[in-house]
Short mmCIF file of C-alpha atoms in Angstrom, two decimals:
data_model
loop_
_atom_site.label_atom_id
_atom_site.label_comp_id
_atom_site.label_asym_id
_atom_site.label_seq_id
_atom_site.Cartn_x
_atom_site.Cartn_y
_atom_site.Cartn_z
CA UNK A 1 -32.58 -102.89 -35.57
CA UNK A 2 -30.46 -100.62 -32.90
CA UNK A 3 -33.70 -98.48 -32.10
CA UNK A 4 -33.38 -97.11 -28.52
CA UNK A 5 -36.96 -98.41 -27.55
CA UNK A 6 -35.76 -101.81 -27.93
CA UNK A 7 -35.07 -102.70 -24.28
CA UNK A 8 -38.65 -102.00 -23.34
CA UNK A 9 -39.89 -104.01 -26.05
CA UNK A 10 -40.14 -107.08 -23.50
CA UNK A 11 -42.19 -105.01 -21.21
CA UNK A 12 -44.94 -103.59 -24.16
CA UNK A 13 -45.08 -107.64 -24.99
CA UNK A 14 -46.02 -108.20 -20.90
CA UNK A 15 -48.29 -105.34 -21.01
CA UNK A 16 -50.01 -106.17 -23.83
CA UNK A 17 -50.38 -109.69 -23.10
CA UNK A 18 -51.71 -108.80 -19.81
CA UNK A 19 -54.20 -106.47 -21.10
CA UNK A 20 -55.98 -108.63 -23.63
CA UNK A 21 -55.91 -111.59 -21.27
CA UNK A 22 -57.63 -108.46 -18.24
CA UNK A 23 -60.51 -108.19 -21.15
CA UNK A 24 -60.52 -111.53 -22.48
CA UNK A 25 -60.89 -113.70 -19.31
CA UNK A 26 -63.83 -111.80 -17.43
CA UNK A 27 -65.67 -111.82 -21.21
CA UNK A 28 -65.45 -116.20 -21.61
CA UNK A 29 -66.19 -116.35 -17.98
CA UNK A 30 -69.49 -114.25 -18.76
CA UNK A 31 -70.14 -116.51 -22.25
CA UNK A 32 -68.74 -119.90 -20.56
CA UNK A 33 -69.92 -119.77 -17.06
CA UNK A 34 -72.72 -121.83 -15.23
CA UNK A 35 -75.67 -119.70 -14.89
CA UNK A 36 -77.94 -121.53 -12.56
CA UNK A 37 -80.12 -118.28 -10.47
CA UNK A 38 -81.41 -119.37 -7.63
CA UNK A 39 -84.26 -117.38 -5.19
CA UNK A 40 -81.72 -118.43 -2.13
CA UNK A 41 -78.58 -117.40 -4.80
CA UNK A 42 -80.71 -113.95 -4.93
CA UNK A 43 -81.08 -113.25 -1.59
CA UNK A 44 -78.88 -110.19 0.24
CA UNK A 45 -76.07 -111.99 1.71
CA UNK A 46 -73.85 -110.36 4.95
CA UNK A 47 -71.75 -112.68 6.88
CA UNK A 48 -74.53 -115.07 7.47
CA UNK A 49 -76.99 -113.40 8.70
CA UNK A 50 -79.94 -111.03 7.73
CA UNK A 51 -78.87 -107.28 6.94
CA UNK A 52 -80.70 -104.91 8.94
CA UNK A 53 -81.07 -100.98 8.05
CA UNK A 54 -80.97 -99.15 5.08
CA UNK A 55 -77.80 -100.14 2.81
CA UNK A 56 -77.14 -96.24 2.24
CA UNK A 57 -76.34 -94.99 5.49
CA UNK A 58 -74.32 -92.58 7.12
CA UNK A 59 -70.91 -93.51 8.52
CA UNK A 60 -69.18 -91.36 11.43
CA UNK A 61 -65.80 -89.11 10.38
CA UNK A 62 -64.60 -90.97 13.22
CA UNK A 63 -64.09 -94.14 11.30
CA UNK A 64 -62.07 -92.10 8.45
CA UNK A 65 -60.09 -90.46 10.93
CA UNK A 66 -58.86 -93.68 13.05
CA UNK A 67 -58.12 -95.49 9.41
CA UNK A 68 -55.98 -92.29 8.03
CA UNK A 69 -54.33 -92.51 11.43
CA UNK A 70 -53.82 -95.77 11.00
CA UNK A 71 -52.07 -95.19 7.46
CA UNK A 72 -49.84 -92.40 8.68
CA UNK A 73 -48.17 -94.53 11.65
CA UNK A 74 -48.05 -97.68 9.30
CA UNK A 75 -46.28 -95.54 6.66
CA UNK A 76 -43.38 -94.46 9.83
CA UNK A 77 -42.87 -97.67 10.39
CA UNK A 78 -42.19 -98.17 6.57
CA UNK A 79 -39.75 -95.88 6.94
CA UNK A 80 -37.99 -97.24 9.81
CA UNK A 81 -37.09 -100.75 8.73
CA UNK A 82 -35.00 -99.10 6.08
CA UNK A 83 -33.02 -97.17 8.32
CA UNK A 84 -32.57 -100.26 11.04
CA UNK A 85 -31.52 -101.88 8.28
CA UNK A 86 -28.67 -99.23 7.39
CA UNK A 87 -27.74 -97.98 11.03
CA UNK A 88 -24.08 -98.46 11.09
CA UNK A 89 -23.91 -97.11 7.37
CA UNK A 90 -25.72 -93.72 8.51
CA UNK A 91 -23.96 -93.10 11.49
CA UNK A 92 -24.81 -90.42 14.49
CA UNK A 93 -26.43 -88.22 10.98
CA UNK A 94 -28.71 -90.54 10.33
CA UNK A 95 -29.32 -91.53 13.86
CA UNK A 96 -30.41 -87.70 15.11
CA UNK A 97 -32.27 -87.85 12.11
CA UNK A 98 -34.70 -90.17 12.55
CA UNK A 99 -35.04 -89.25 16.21
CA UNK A 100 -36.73 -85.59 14.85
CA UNK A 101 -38.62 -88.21 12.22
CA UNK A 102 -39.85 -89.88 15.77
CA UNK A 103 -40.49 -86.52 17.89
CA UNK A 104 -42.40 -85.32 15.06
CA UNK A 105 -44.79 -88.39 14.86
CA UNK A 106 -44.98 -88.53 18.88
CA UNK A 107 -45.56 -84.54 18.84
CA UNK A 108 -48.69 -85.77 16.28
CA UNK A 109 -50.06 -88.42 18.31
CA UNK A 110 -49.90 -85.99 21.66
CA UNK A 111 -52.15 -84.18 19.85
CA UNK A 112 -54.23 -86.28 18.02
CA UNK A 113 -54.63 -87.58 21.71
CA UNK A 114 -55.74 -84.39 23.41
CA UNK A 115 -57.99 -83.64 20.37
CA UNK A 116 -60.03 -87.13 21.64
CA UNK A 117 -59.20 -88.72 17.78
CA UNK A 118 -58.41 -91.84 19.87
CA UNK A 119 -61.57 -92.30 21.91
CA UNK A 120 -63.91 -94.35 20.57
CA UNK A 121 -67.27 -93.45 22.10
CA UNK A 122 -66.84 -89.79 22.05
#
């Protein structure tokens, strides 16, 4: 059988495989598993200690902004181990390149910066 699927017949196999063994496992774990409730098991548990407050509140913007910044200078330096690792290849092309890459995320954090996005009990 020549049918033009057949090289991604090994991946449906994996896929399939891993998808009854996703729905399987969690199910005999739920059927199988030691169920021995507790009143200590049952108490609210944060890193040893007692919570305090409400569970539902509010969290500053401040916290979302300082993690998205986080993301966006993690992703540059994804970017730039590829391109150390191909320097010579690339040339001065490659080399200008990245520099406007750079001055754009350093023109960013300048103003991230003077916005006060970095200071942490504003």
């Amino acid at each position: 059988m020549n049918s033009p699927l057949a090289p991604y017949l090994p991946m449906a196999v994996a896929l399939l495989v891993s998808g009854v063994l996703a729905l399987v496992m969690p199910g005999l774990a739920s059927l199988l598993g030691p169920r021995r409730p507790s009143a200590i098991k049952s108490m609210a548990f944060e890193a040893g200690s007692e919570t305090t407050g409400p569970a539902r509140q509010r969290f500053a913007v401040k916290f979302y902004v300082i993690a998205l910044l986080f993301i966006i200078f993690d992703v540059e330096a994804v970017f730039l181990y590829p391109w150390a690792v191909n320097f010579q290849a690339l040339g001065w092309f490659g080399y200008w390149e990245m520099v406007v890459f750079a001055a754009t995320l350093v023109v960013g954090l300048i103003y991230i910066w003077k916005k006060g996005a970095l200071d942490w009990e504003s």
